Structures are given as C-alpha cells and as structure tokens.
Amino acid sequence: MATPRPLDLVIFGGTGDLAMRKLLPALYHLHCDALLTPEARIIGVARDSLDDDGYRAFSREQAQRFLGRDFRADDWQTFADRLAYAQVDALQADSFGTLAERLGQRPEGQRVFYLSTAPSLFSAICRHLETARLVAPDSRVVLEKPLGHDLASSRQINDEVGRHFGEEQIYRIDHYLGKEPVQNLLALRFGNALFEPLWRREWVRDVQITVAEQVGVESRGDFYDRVGAMRDMVQNHLLQLLCIVAMEPPASINPDAVRDEKLKILRALRPFTTADVATRSVRGQYRAGASSGQPVPGYLEEPGIARDSHTETFVALKAKINTWRWAGVPFFLRTGKRMQEKVAEIVINFRSVPHSIFGVPSSPIHANRMVIRMQPEETVDLHLLAKQPGDVMQLHPVRLNLDFAEAFRSRRLEAYERLLMDVMRGNLTLFVRRDEQEAAWRWVEPIIEGWEQSGERPKPYTAGTWGPSASSALPSRDGLCWHEEI
Ligand code: NAP
C-alpha cells in the first residue's frame, strides 16, 4: 500500500463558531481514535493576530467548553501539537504569504482547504490561493452552507470556486448525510432484500421528514432573518434526506452513481404552481410561548430581527415525485424553530393490511411504520403489530428497535468526523454535487416566490408547539396525520 501523504488541513474561519463547536472537536476525536495520520497538521486561518501558541490556547479553552466530558488534558496536549495558525485576511492577496510559507514547508503534502467563513469570501479565498500557487491538482476544497441565497447566487459561487477547483475537488457539506442513521438507511435499503420490494407506491402510504428544533434563532438573528427556514433547512438538508429515501438503487456506492440517482429524484419533484403554494405549503413564524417550561419571546422580539419581518421560522410542504415508484405517495416535509421537541426523523408509513382477519378494521394507526431518528437519539425502529400475551387474540403495537449501539459496540462517529474522514480519503459520495444543488434551488424557488407574491404574513404559531394548525391540515386532507399525532 502507498504511504499516505502528510495532510495539511487549512481551516479558513479557524477561530469561528463552527470551527470551535464542530470541526476541532471532530478532529480531536479522530486524533484520539488514531484516525489521523501522524503527520496531519491543522492550520487555523483568520484575521485575528495570533501565533501558534495563542491559537492553541484559544482552541483549548473552547474545546473544554464544547467537548465537555470528552475533553482529556493529555489527549488534547498531543492533539494541540498538530495545530498551527496563519493570520490571513481573505480579501488581501498579499496576506496569503504566511500561509504559503507554512504550506511551502512540505510541498508534497495533501492540501485540504475548509472554507468555514461567510460564502461571500469563498471567491476571494480561492482566487488568492491560486495566485499564491497553493492549489495543486489534487487539492480539495470543502464548502460550508449556505451556498447562495437562490439559484443565481449559488451559480455565481459555484462558478467562482469552479474557476480554481475542478468539480471532483469540491466537497459541499451537508452534515445530515454524515449522520449514522442516514447511512444506515442506505445500508438497510440496499444491503437487504427485505425492504426493496415494499419500498414503493404499492406499499408505502406516505413519507414524513421532520427536522424540528426547540431553540429559537439564538444569537444568529441577523443572519437568520435574511435566510429563513426554507433556505436554511429545506433546500439542503430536507431535500437531501428525501433523495436518500426516494432514489432508485444506484449501481454502486461510487460518488457519481449515488449522486446521479439523487439528482433524478430532485428533477422528478413536481414543481409547485401558484395554486400549489396555497394548498401544499405552510409557512409559519413563532410568537411568544414556552420552551422546556420557560417563557420565551416571539421571533419578532428576538435581537437582530426586523420588527415587521416576514421571514418564516417554520415550513411544511407536501411534495410529490413524478416517478413510477412514487406516483401518488405524498412526501411531507417539515422543519421549524421553537418547536415542541428537538426531533430529526424520517418516517415511512406503510399501507394497512388489505384485509384484517382479527375482527378489527384495518386502520392506518396500526399500519407498519419505519422510523429513522437522527435526533435526539440515533435509532431505527420498526413498528409492527403482535399478539398481546393472554387467552384472547388481541393485537398490540410493538416496536422493533434496531439497536446499532448494542449490535456494534464501537464508538459511532459524529457527522463531521465521518465527513472529514471522507474528505481526507477523497470520497465524494456523501457530498452534494453542483447539479444536485442547483436542481434543489430550482424546486424551492417558485415556492419562495409564491409566498412573496401573495404578500401574506407567515402564519403565527406559539413557541413550544408543533407549528401552525395549518400544518396539521396538510396531511389531514389526505386522511393522514403527522407522526407525533398518532
Ligand atoms: P463566525 O463565528 O462568524 O466565524 C467567522 C470566521 O471567519 C472567524 O474565524 C473570522 O475570524 C473569519 N473571518 C471573517 N472574515 C475574514 C476574512 N476577511 N479573512 C479571513 N478570515 C475571516 O461564523 P461561523 O458560525 O463559524 O460560520 C462560518 C460559516 O459556516 C458561515 O457561512 C455559516 O453560515 C456556516 N455554518 C455555521 C454553522 C455553525 O454552527 N456555526 C453551521 C453550519 C454552517 P476573524 O474575524 O478573526 O477574521
């Protein structure tokens, strides 16, 4: 086997919230599990004037906060030896010299540039990296969301990055794809013969994808008010999850085999007409209520929010997929802030038995259901009916819990750990290709435009609930209900 080349992971935005909250903790765990090569270096980049020791001290302080009980001083010490810092202003070409000096120390290294900054800096960073001759043909660049505000701006970012990096060098992160249950869904679907015959309109009644947060906009009001739930969550995370559920079996797990199938689903999503926007979409905005027993302010009272803001903090959609496999099967998508619970889950509701021999009418309530949960815990449950012990034939719902933690006792990698490993190994399967991203924008844009044209305000909902009542009406018009209402 070829000896792996030494890795230089350069994090632009290396002092930022994402780097401290997610990236360094993920790299620390990989280090502790001996998954980083001994020579791997992590170079934080920002404008702040720090030296290596200053960066290590700052990172240590933040790591204690974000790693909590996982922080071990001796492990951190050996991890910190990998850390370095380069003071660079992304907008100033001549400030890339310090970084060039660092990287020039080992020209044979494999370079990964992680752009954990505002996307408005992506173009300048890529341009200046190239001018400083830091981009090798096999260098990789990782792009954080949000990649644009709409189709035109996402194209512009992709064009600008694409001038300096080939598509096979670009890793667009959607961290939901790095979550273990999502990958297990792929394994369950395509590694077992059991599910595939049932995974179609004849046996699936509806699919529900929910990503609900309990928190409000926290300190990110200014950012969020310009974005909203549709752009922040639906365009990327929810549509990617929908693709994983709905795609045809790819010929292999190779990146383009998988991404081709996801793209076909995005292109097969039935576009929303103006009438559909009124009947198949709900957008909401939270007002004051309670969360975990504590009173919380409404969205319009949060810091950084325009007092007359029409930004949605909740979206529910009924999507349809124009394929033979899924014709007529509604895919309900829902996401929101200040919801009753923190939940991220995919629910596959199967049809009821065609005829019940047990004297009770077959009911959707008792139909089989598969629940893939990403939050708060990572589980896959199959809901079945079984006979209740006793002298009468009485059926009772039971939950078959596929307990992967029990079955595989090894530590489960967090999404960012898994995705960082994939970047280092050059595996693009779990990263979003440009055409997928653009197809997703093409589908959501008419919905956003429809809302804007209607001039209506988002429907209010009380913080700590499951969203506006119109959200319940969305499945109930088909005689269905959301998972938590069962
Ligand atoms: P942040 O806390 O505001 O950090 C921004 C980072 O960029 C800082 O390190 C900042 O350091 C650096 N920076 C700003 N201007 C710079 C310049 N001209 N040259 C070089 N460095 C510069 O932001 P964040 O929360 O980490 O988010 C980063 C990106 O990831 C954003 O696009 C965000 O939307 C996205 N994201 C964040 C999260 C999250 O949980 N935080 C989750 C998903 C996606 P200096 O000011 O010292 O230069």
Coordinates of C-alpha atoms and ligand atoms in Angstrom, one line a residue:
M1 CA 0.0 0.0 0.0
A2 CA 1.2 3.5 -0.8
T3 CA 2.2 5.5 2.2
P4 CA -0.4 8.2 2.8
R5 CA 0.8 11.7 2.1
P6 CA 1.0 14.1 5.0
L7 CA -2.2 16.1 5.3
D8 CA -2.4 19.9 5.7
L9 CA -6.0 20.8 6.6
V10 CA -6.4 24.6 6.4
I11 CA -9.5 25.9 8.1
F12 CA -10.5 29.4 6.9
G13 CA -12.6 30.8 9.7
G14 CA -10.4 28.8 12.1
T15 CA -11.4 30.9 15.1
G16 CA -15.1 30.9 14.3
D17 CA -18.1 29.3 15.9
L18 CA -18.3 26.3 13.5
A19 CA -14.6 25.6 13.8
M20 CA -14.7 25.6 17.6
R21 CA -18.1 24.0 18.1
K22 CA -17.8 21.2 15.4
L23 CA -14.6 21.0 13.4
L24 CA -11.9 20.9 16.1
P25 CA -13.9 18.7 18.4
A26 CA -14.4 16.3 15.4
L27 CA -10.7 16.3 14.6
Y28 CA -9.8 15.8 18.3
H29 CA -12.0 12.7 18.4
L30 CA -10.4 11.4 15.2
H31 CA -7.0 12.1 16.7
C32 CA -7.9 10.2 19.9
D33 CA -9.1 7.2 17.7
A34 CA -5.8 7.3 15.8
L35 CA -7.6 8.0 12.6
L36 CA -5.4 11.0 11.7
T37 CA -2.1 10.2 10.1
P38 CA 0.8 11.1 12.5
E39 CA 1.9 13.9 10.2
A40 CA -1.5 15.5 9.8
R41 CA -1.5 19.3 10.5
I42 CA -4.4 21.6 11.1
I43 CA -3.8 25.2 10.2
G44 CA -6.4 27.7 11.5
V45 CA -6.7 30.8 9.4
A46 CA -8.4 34.1 10.3
R47 CA -7.5 37.9 10.6
D48 CA -7.0 37.9 14.3
S49 CA -3.4 38.4 15.3
L50 CA -2.5 35.2 17.0
D51 CA 0.6 33.0 16.9
D52 CA 0.5 29.2 17.1
D53 CA 0.6 29.2 20.9
G54 CA -2.2 31.8 21.0
Y55 CA -4.3 29.7 18.7
R56 CA -3.7 26.6 20.7
A57 CA -4.6 28.4 24.0
F58 CA -7.8 29.8 22.4
S59 CA -8.8 26.4 21.0
R60 CA -8.1 24.6 24.2
E61 CA -10.4 27.0 26.1
Q62 CA -13.2 26.5 23.5
A63 CA -12.6 22.7 23.4
Q64 CA -13.1 22.4 27.1
R65 CA -16.5 24.1 26.6
F66 CA -17.6 22.2 23.6
L67 CA -16.1 18.8 24.3
G68 CA -17.4 18.7 27.9
R69 CA -16.6 15.4 29.5
D70 CA -14.8 14.2 26.4
F71 CA -12.0 16.7 27.0
R72 CA -8.9 14.9 28.3
A73 CA -5.9 17.2 29.0
D74 CA -3.3 14.6 28.0
D75 CA -5.0 13.8 24.7
W76 CA -5.6 17.5 24.0
Q77 CA -1.9 18.1 24.5
T78 CA -0.9 15.7 21.8
F79 CA -3.7 16.9 19.5
A80 CA -2.6 20.5 20.0
D81 CA 0.8 19.7 18.6
R82 CA -0.9 19.4 15.3
L83 CA -2.4 22.9 15.5
A84 CA -0.9 25.9 13.8
Y85 CA -2.2 29.4 12.9
A86 CA -1.8 31.7 9.9
Q87 CA -3.0 35.3 10.1
V88 CA -4.6 36.0 6.7
D89 CA -7.2 38.4 5.5
A90 CA -9.1 36.5 2.8
L91 CA -9.7 39.8 1.0
Q92 CA -6.0 40.8 0.8
A93 CA -3.9 38.8 -1.7
D94 CA -0.6 39.8 -0.1
S95 CA -1.6 38.5 3.3
F96 CA -1.5 34.9 2.0
G97 CA 2.3 34.9 2.3
T98 CA 2.2 33.5 5.9
L99 CA 0.0 30.6 4.8
A100 CA 2.2 30.0 1.7
E101 CA 5.2 29.8 4.0
R102 CA 3.5 27.2 6.2
L103 CA 2.4 25.1 3.3
G104 CA 5.7 25.5 1.5
Q105 CA 7.4 23.7 4.4
R106 CA 6.1 20.4 2.8
P107 CA 5.2 20.9 -0.8
E108 CA 4.4 17.1 -1.1
G109 CA 1.5 17.4 1.4
Q110 CA -2.1 16.7 0.6
R111 CA -3.9 20.0 0.9
V112 CA -7.5 20.4 2.1
F113 CA -8.9 23.9 2.3
Y114 CA -12.0 24.0 4.6
L115 CA -14.0 27.3 3.9
S116 CA -15.8 27.8 7.2
T117 CA -16.4 31.5 6.6
A118 CA -19.2 33.6 5.1
P119 CA -19.7 32.4 1.5
S120 CA -19.1 36.0 0.3
L121 CA -15.4 35.2 1.0
F122 CA -15.2 32.0 -1.0
S123 CA -14.4 33.6 -4.3
A124 CA -11.6 35.7 -2.9
I125 CA -10.1 32.8 -0.9
C126 CA -10.0 30.5 -3.9
R127 CA -8.6 33.2 -6.2
H128 CA -5.8 34.2 -3.8
L129 CA -5.0 30.6 -3.0
E130 CA -4.4 30.1 -6.7
T131 CA -2.4 33.3 -7.1
A132 CA -0.2 32.2 -4.2
R133 CA 0.3 28.8 -6.1
L134 CA -1.2 26.9 -3.2
V135 CA -3.7 24.9 -5.2
A136 CA -2.3 21.6 -6.5
P137 CA -4.3 19.4 -9.0
D138 CA -5.3 17.1 -6.1
S139 CA -6.0 19.8 -3.5
R140 CA -9.5 19.7 -2.1
V141 CA -11.9 22.4 -1.0
V142 CA -14.7 22.0 1.4
L143 CA -17.7 24.4 1.2
E144 CA -20.0 25.1 4.1
K145 CA -23.6 26.0 3.7
P146 CA -25.3 28.4 2.9
L147 CA -24.2 28.1 -0.8
G148 CA -26.1 31.1 -2.0
H149 CA -29.5 32.7 -1.4
D150 CA -31.1 31.5 -4.6
L151 CA -30.3 29.7 -7.8
A152 CA -28.5 32.7 -9.3
S153 CA -26.2 33.4 -6.3
S154 CA -25.5 29.7 -5.9
R155 CA -24.4 29.5 -9.5
Q156 CA -22.2 32.5 -9.0
I157 CA -20.5 30.9 -6.0
N158 CA -20.1 27.6 -7.9
D159 CA -18.7 29.4 -11.0
E160 CA -16.2 31.4 -8.9
V161 CA -15.0 28.3 -6.9
G162 CA -15.0 26.3 -10.1
R163 CA -12.5 28.6 -11.8
H164 CA -9.9 27.3 -9.4
F165 CA -11.0 23.9 -8.4
G166 CA -12.5 21.1 -10.6
E167 CA -15.8 19.6 -9.5
E168 CA -14.0 16.4 -8.3
Q169 CA -12.0 18.6 -5.9
I170 CA -15.1 20.3 -4.4
Y171 CA -16.8 18.9 -1.2
R172 CA -20.1 20.6 -0.5
I173 CA -21.0 19.6 3.1
D174 CA -24.5 18.7 4.1
H175 CA -23.8 17.3 7.5
Y176 CA -27.1 15.4 7.6
L177 CA -25.7 13.0 5.1
G178 CA -22.9 12.2 7.6
K179 CA -25.3 11.1 10.2
E180 CA -25.1 7.4 11.1
P181 CA -28.8 6.6 10.7
V182 CA -28.9 8.2 7.3
Q183 CA -26.1 5.9 6.2
N184 CA -27.9 3.0 7.8
L185 CA -30.9 3.8 5.8
L186 CA -28.7 3.2 2.7
A187 CA -27.4 0.0 4.2
L188 CA -30.9 -1.2 5.2
R189 CA -32.4 -0.3 1.8
F190 CA -29.7 -1.6 -0.5
G191 CA -27.9 -4.3 1.7
N192 CA -31.1 -6.3 2.4
A193 CA -33.6 -7.9 0.1
L194 CA -36.4 -7.4 2.6
F195 CA -37.2 -3.8 2.1
E196 CA -36.8 -3.1 -1.6
P197 CA -40.0 -4.9 -2.7
L198 CA -42.0 -2.8 -0.3
W199 CA -40.3 0.5 -1.0
R200 CA -42.8 1.8 -3.5
R201 CA -46.2 3.2 -4.0
E202 CA -48.0 -0.1 -3.7
W203 CA -46.8 -0.5 -0.1
V204 CA -45.9 3.0 1.1
R205 CA -48.7 5.3 2.0
D206 CA -46.7 8.4 2.8
V207 CA -43.3 9.6 3.9
Q208 CA -42.7 12.2 6.6
I209 CA -39.4 14.1 7.1
T210 CA -39.2 16.3 10.2
V211 CA -36.3 18.4 11.4
A212 CA -37.6 20.3 14.5
E213 CA -35.6 22.5 16.8
Q214 CA -36.5 23.6 20.2
V215 CA -34.2 26.6 20.1
G216 CA -35.1 29.9 18.6
V217 CA -32.7 32.0 16.5
E218 CA -30.3 32.4 19.4
S219 CA -27.6 34.9 18.6
R220 CA -27.9 34.4 14.9
G221 CA -31.0 36.6 14.4
D222 CA -29.4 38.9 11.9
F223 CA -28.2 36.0 9.7
Y224 CA -31.5 34.1 10.1
D225 CA -33.8 37.0 9.2
R226 CA -32.2 37.2 5.8
V227 CA -32.5 33.4 5.2
G228 CA -35.5 31.7 6.8
A229 CA -36.3 28.1 7.2
M230 CA -36.8 27.3 3.5
R231 CA -33.3 28.3 2.5
D232 CA -31.6 27.3 5.8
M233 CA -33.1 23.8 6.1
V234 CA -35.4 22.6 3.3
Q235 CA -33.3 23.5 0.2
N236 CA -30.4 21.4 1.6
H237 CA -31.0 19.1 4.5
L238 CA -34.6 18.0 4.0
L239 CA -34.3 17.6 0.2
Q240 CA -31.1 15.6 0.6
L241 CA -32.9 13.3 3.1
L242 CA -35.8 13.0 0.7
C243 CA -33.4 11.9 -2.0
I244 CA -31.9 9.2 0.1
V245 CA -35.3 7.8 0.9
A246 CA -36.7 8.0 -2.7
M247 CA -33.8 7.3 -5.0
E248 CA -33.5 4.2 -7.1
P249 CA -30.8 1.7 -6.2
P250 CA -27.6 3.0 -7.5
A251 CA -25.3 0.6 -9.5
S252 CA -22.6 1.0 -6.8
I253 CA -21.7 3.2 -3.9
N254 CA -19.4 5.3 -6.1
P255 CA -20.0 9.0 -5.7
D256 CA -21.4 9.6 -9.1
A257 CA -23.6 6.5 -9.1
V258 CA -25.3 7.7 -5.9
R259 CA -25.4 11.4 -6.9
D260 CA -26.9 10.6 -10.3
E261 CA -29.8 8.8 -8.6
K262 CA -30.3 11.6 -6.1
L263 CA -30.3 14.1 -9.0
K264 CA -33.0 12.1 -10.8
I265 CA -35.3 12.5 -7.7
L266 CA -34.6 16.2 -7.5
R267 CA -35.6 16.6 -11.1
A268 CA -38.6 14.4 -10.7
L269 CA -40.1 16.6 -7.9
R270 CA -43.3 18.0 -9.1
P271 CA -42.9 21.8 -9.4
F272 CA -45.2 23.9 -7.3
T273 CA -47.7 26.1 -9.2
T274 CA -49.1 29.2 -7.6
A275 CA -52.2 27.3 -6.6
D276 CA -50.0 24.6 -5.1
V277 CA -48.2 27.1 -3.0
A278 CA -51.5 28.0 -1.4
T279 CA -52.6 24.4 -0.8
R280 CA -49.4 22.4 -0.4
S281 CA -47.2 24.7 1.6
V282 CA -47.4 26.2 5.1
R283 CA -45.0 28.8 6.4
G284 CA -45.1 30.0 10.0
Q285 CA -43.4 32.3 12.4
Y286 CA -43.2 31.7 16.1
R287 CA -44.7 34.0 18.7
A288 CA -44.0 34.2 22.4
G289 CA -44.7 30.9 24.2
A290 CA -42.8 28.5 26.4
S291 CA -39.9 26.1 25.8
S292 CA -38.9 23.5 28.4
G293 CA -41.2 25.2 30.9
Q294 CA -39.6 28.6 30.5
P295 CA -41.3 31.6 28.8
V296 CA -39.6 32.6 25.5
P297 CA -40.0 35.6 23.3
G298 CA -41.6 35.6 19.9
Y299 CA -39.5 35.8 16.7
L300 CA -40.2 39.5 16.2
E301 CA -39.0 40.3 19.7
E302 CA -35.6 38.4 19.2
P303 CA -32.4 40.5 18.7
G304 CA -31.4 41.2 15.2
I305 CA -34.9 40.7 13.7
A306 CA -36.7 43.3 11.7
R307 CA -39.9 44.3 13.6
D308 CA -42.1 43.7 10.5
S309 CA -40.2 40.6 9.3
H310 CA -42.0 38.1 7.1
T311 CA -39.2 35.6 7.4
E312 CA -40.5 32.1 8.1
T313 CA -39.3 30.0 11.1
F314 CA -41.4 27.1 10.1
V315 CA -42.2 25.3 6.8
A316 CA -44.3 22.3 6.0
L317 CA -44.7 21.0 2.4
K318 CA -46.4 18.2 0.6
A319 CA -44.0 17.2 -2.1
K320 CA -44.8 14.8 -4.9
I321 CA -42.4 12.8 -7.0
N322 CA -43.2 12.1 -10.6
T323 CA -41.9 8.6 -11.0
W324 CA -43.5 5.2 -11.4
R325 CA -42.2 4.2 -8.0
W326 CA -43.6 7.1 -6.1
A327 CA -46.6 8.4 -8.1
G328 CA -49.4 9.4 -5.7
V329 CA -47.3 9.0 -2.5
P330 CA -47.1 12.2 -0.6
F331 CA -43.8 13.2 0.9
F332 CA -44.4 15.6 3.8
L333 CA -41.5 17.8 4.8
R334 CA -41.5 19.9 7.9
T335 CA -38.9 22.0 9.8
G336 CA -39.2 24.7 12.4
K337 CA -37.7 26.6 15.2
R338 CA -39.1 26.8 18.7
M339 CA -41.0 23.5 18.2
Q340 CA -42.3 21.3 21.0
E341 CA -39.4 18.8 20.8
K342 CA -36.0 18.6 19.2
V343 CA -36.5 15.8 16.7
A344 CA -35.0 14.9 13.3
E345 CA -36.6 11.8 11.8
I346 CA -37.8 10.1 8.7
V347 CA -41.0 8.2 8.9
I348 CA -42.0 5.6 6.3
N349 CA -45.7 4.9 6.8
F350 CA -46.7 1.6 5.1
R351 CA -50.2 0.8 4.0
S352 CA -52.6 -1.1 6.1
V353 CA -53.2 -4.8 5.5
P354 CA -55.7 -5.3 2.7
H355 CA -58.0 -7.3 5.0
S356 CA -57.9 -7.8 8.7
I357 CA -58.7 -11.3 9.9
F358 CA -58.8 -10.3 13.6
G359 CA -62.2 -8.7 13.7
V360 CA -60.9 -5.1 14.0
P361 CA -61.0 -3.0 10.9
S362 CA -57.5 -2.4 9.5
S363 CA -56.5 1.1 10.4
P364 CA -53.6 3.4 9.3
I365 CA -52.9 3.8 13.0
H366 CA -51.9 0.2 13.2
A367 CA -50.1 0.1 9.9
N368 CA -46.4 -0.7 9.9
R369 CA -44.0 2.2 10.2
M370 CA -40.3 2.6 10.0
V371 CA -38.9 5.5 12.0
I372 CA -35.3 6.6 11.3
R373 CA -34.3 9.0 14.0
M374 CA -31.2 11.3 13.8
Q375 CA -32.1 13.4 16.9
P376 CA -32.3 13.4 19.8
E377 CA -31.0 9.8 19.7
E378 CA -29.9 7.8 16.6
T379 CA -32.2 4.9 16.2
V380 CA -34.2 2.9 13.6
D381 CA -37.5 1.5 14.8
L382 CA -39.9 -0.8 13.0
H383 CA -43.5 -0.5 14.3
L384 CA -45.3 -3.8 14.0
L385 CA -48.5 -5.5 15.4
A386 CA -48.0 -8.5 17.6
K387 CA -50.3 -10.7 19.7
Q388 CA -50.7 -9.5 23.3
P389 CA -49.9 -12.3 25.7
G390 CA -53.2 -13.8 27.1
D391 CA -56.0 -16.0 26.3
V392 CA -57.6 -13.8 23.6
M393 CA -56.2 -13.0 20.2
Q394 CA -55.6 -9.3 20.8
L395 CA -53.1 -7.4 18.7
H396 CA -50.9 -4.7 20.2
P397 CA -48.4 -2.3 18.5
V398 CA -44.8 -3.2 19.3
R399 CA -41.6 -1.5 18.4
L400 CA -38.7 -3.5 17.0
N401 CA -35.7 -1.4 17.8
L402 CA -32.7 -1.9 15.6
D403 CA -30.2 -1.1 18.3
F404 CA -27.0 -0.4 16.4
A405 CA -25.2 0.8 19.5
E406 CA -25.8 -2.6 21.1
A407 CA -25.0 -4.6 17.9
F408 CA -21.8 -2.7 17.2
R409 CA -20.1 -1.7 20.3
S410 CA -17.6 0.6 18.7
R411 CA -17.9 4.4 19.1
R412 CA -20.2 6.0 16.5
L413 CA -18.6 8.8 14.5
E414 CA -20.3 12.2 14.7
A415 CA -21.4 13.5 11.3
Y416 CA -18.5 16.0 11.0
E417 CA -16.0 13.3 11.9
R418 CA -17.3 11.0 9.2
L419 CA -17.4 13.7 6.6
L420 CA -13.9 15.0 7.5
M421 CA -12.6 11.4 7.1
D422 CA -14.3 11.2 3.7
V423 CA -12.7 14.5 2.6
M424 CA -9.2 13.2 3.7
R425 CA -9.8 9.9 1.9
G426 CA -11.1 11.6 -1.2
N427 CA -14.6 10.0 -1.1
L428 CA -17.3 12.3 -2.5
T429 CA -20.3 10.0 -2.1
L430 CA -21.8 11.9 0.8
F431 CA -21.1 15.4 -0.7
V432 CA -23.5 17.4 -2.8
R433 CA -22.7 17.8 -6.5
R434 CA -23.3 21.1 -8.2
D435 CA -26.1 19.9 -10.4
E436 CA -28.0 18.5 -7.3
Q437 CA -27.6 21.8 -5.5
E438 CA -28.9 23.7 -8.4
A439 CA -31.8 21.3 -9.0
A440 CA -32.8 21.8 -5.4
W441 CA -32.8 25.6 -5.8
R442 CA -34.9 25.3 -8.9
W443 CA -37.5 23.4 -7.0
V444 CA -37.7 25.6 -3.9
E445 CA -37.6 29.0 -5.7
P446 CA -41.1 29.0 -7.1
I447 CA -42.4 28.3 -3.5
I448 CA -40.5 31.2 -2.1
E449 CA -41.6 33.4 -5.0
G450 CA -45.2 32.3 -4.4
W451 CA -45.0 33.4 -0.8
E452 CA -43.5 36.7 -1.7
Q453 CA -46.2 37.4 -4.3
S454 CA -49.0 36.5 -2.0
G455 CA -47.9 39.3 0.3
E456 CA -49.3 37.2 3.2
R457 CA -47.6 37.1 6.5
P458 CA -46.3 33.7 7.8
K459 CA -48.9 32.0 10.0
P460 CA -48.2 32.6 13.7
Y461 CA -47.7 29.6 16.0
T462 CA -47.0 29.6 19.7
A463 CA -43.4 28.8 20.6
G464 CA -43.2 25.3 22.1
T465 CA -45.8 23.8 19.8
W466 CA -45.7 21.8 16.5
G467 CA -46.3 24.8 14.3
P468 CA -49.4 26.5 12.9
S469 CA -52.6 24.5 12.8
A470 CA -52.5 24.7 9.0
S471 CA -49.6 22.3 9.3
S472 CA -51.8 19.5 10.7
A473 CA -54.3 20.2 7.9
L474 CA -51.7 19.4 5.3
P475 CA -51.7 15.6 5.9
S476 CA -55.2 15.5 7.3
R477 CA -56.6 16.5 3.9
D478 CA -55.4 13.1 2.8
G479 CA -56.8 11.4 5.9
L480 CA -53.3 11.3 7.4
C481 CA -51.6 12.9 10.4
W482 CA -48.1 13.7 11.5
H483 CA -46.2 11.0 13.3
E484 CA -46.5 12.6 16.8
E485 CA -50.3 13.0 16.4
I486 CA -50.8 9.2 16.2
Ligands
NAP1 P1 -18.2 33.1 12.7 O1 -18.3 32.6 14.1 O2 -18.7 34.5 12.4 O3 -16.7 32.9 12.2 C1 -16.3 33.5 11.0 C2 -14.8 33.2 10.9 O4 -14.3 33.8 9.7 C3 -13.9 33.8 12.0 O5 -12.9 32.9 12.3 C4 -13.4 35.0 11.4 O6 -12.2 35.4 12.1 C5 -13.2 34.6 10.0 N1 -13.1 35.7 9.0 C6 -14.1 36.6 8.8 N2 -13.7 37.5 7.8 C7 -12.5 37.0 7.4 C8 -11.5 37.5 6.4 N3 -11.8 38.6 5.7 N4 -10.4 36.8 6.3 C9 -10.1 35.7 7.0 N5 -11.0 35.2 7.9 C10 -12.1 35.9 8.1 O7 -19.1 32.1 11.7 P2 -19.4 30.6 11.9 O8 -20.6 30.4 12.7 O9 -18.2 29.8 12.3 O10 -19.8 30.2 10.4 C11 -18.9 30.1 9.3 C12 -19.7 29.6 8.1 O11 -20.3 28.4 8.3 C13 -20.9 30.6 7.8 O12 -21.1 30.7 6.4 C14 -22.1 29.8 8.5 O13 -23.3 30.2 7.9 C15 -21.7 28.4 8.2 N6 -22.3 27.5 9.2 C16 -22.1 27.7 10.5 C17 -22.7 26.8 11.4 C18 -22.5 26.9 12.9 O14 -23.0 26.1 13.7 N7 -21.8 27.9 13.4 C19 -23.4 25.6 10.9 C20 -23.5 25.4 9.6 C21 -22.9 26.4 8.7 P3 -11.6 37.0 12.0 O15 -12.8 37.9 12.3 O16 -10.6 37.0 13.1 O17 -11.1 37.1 10.7

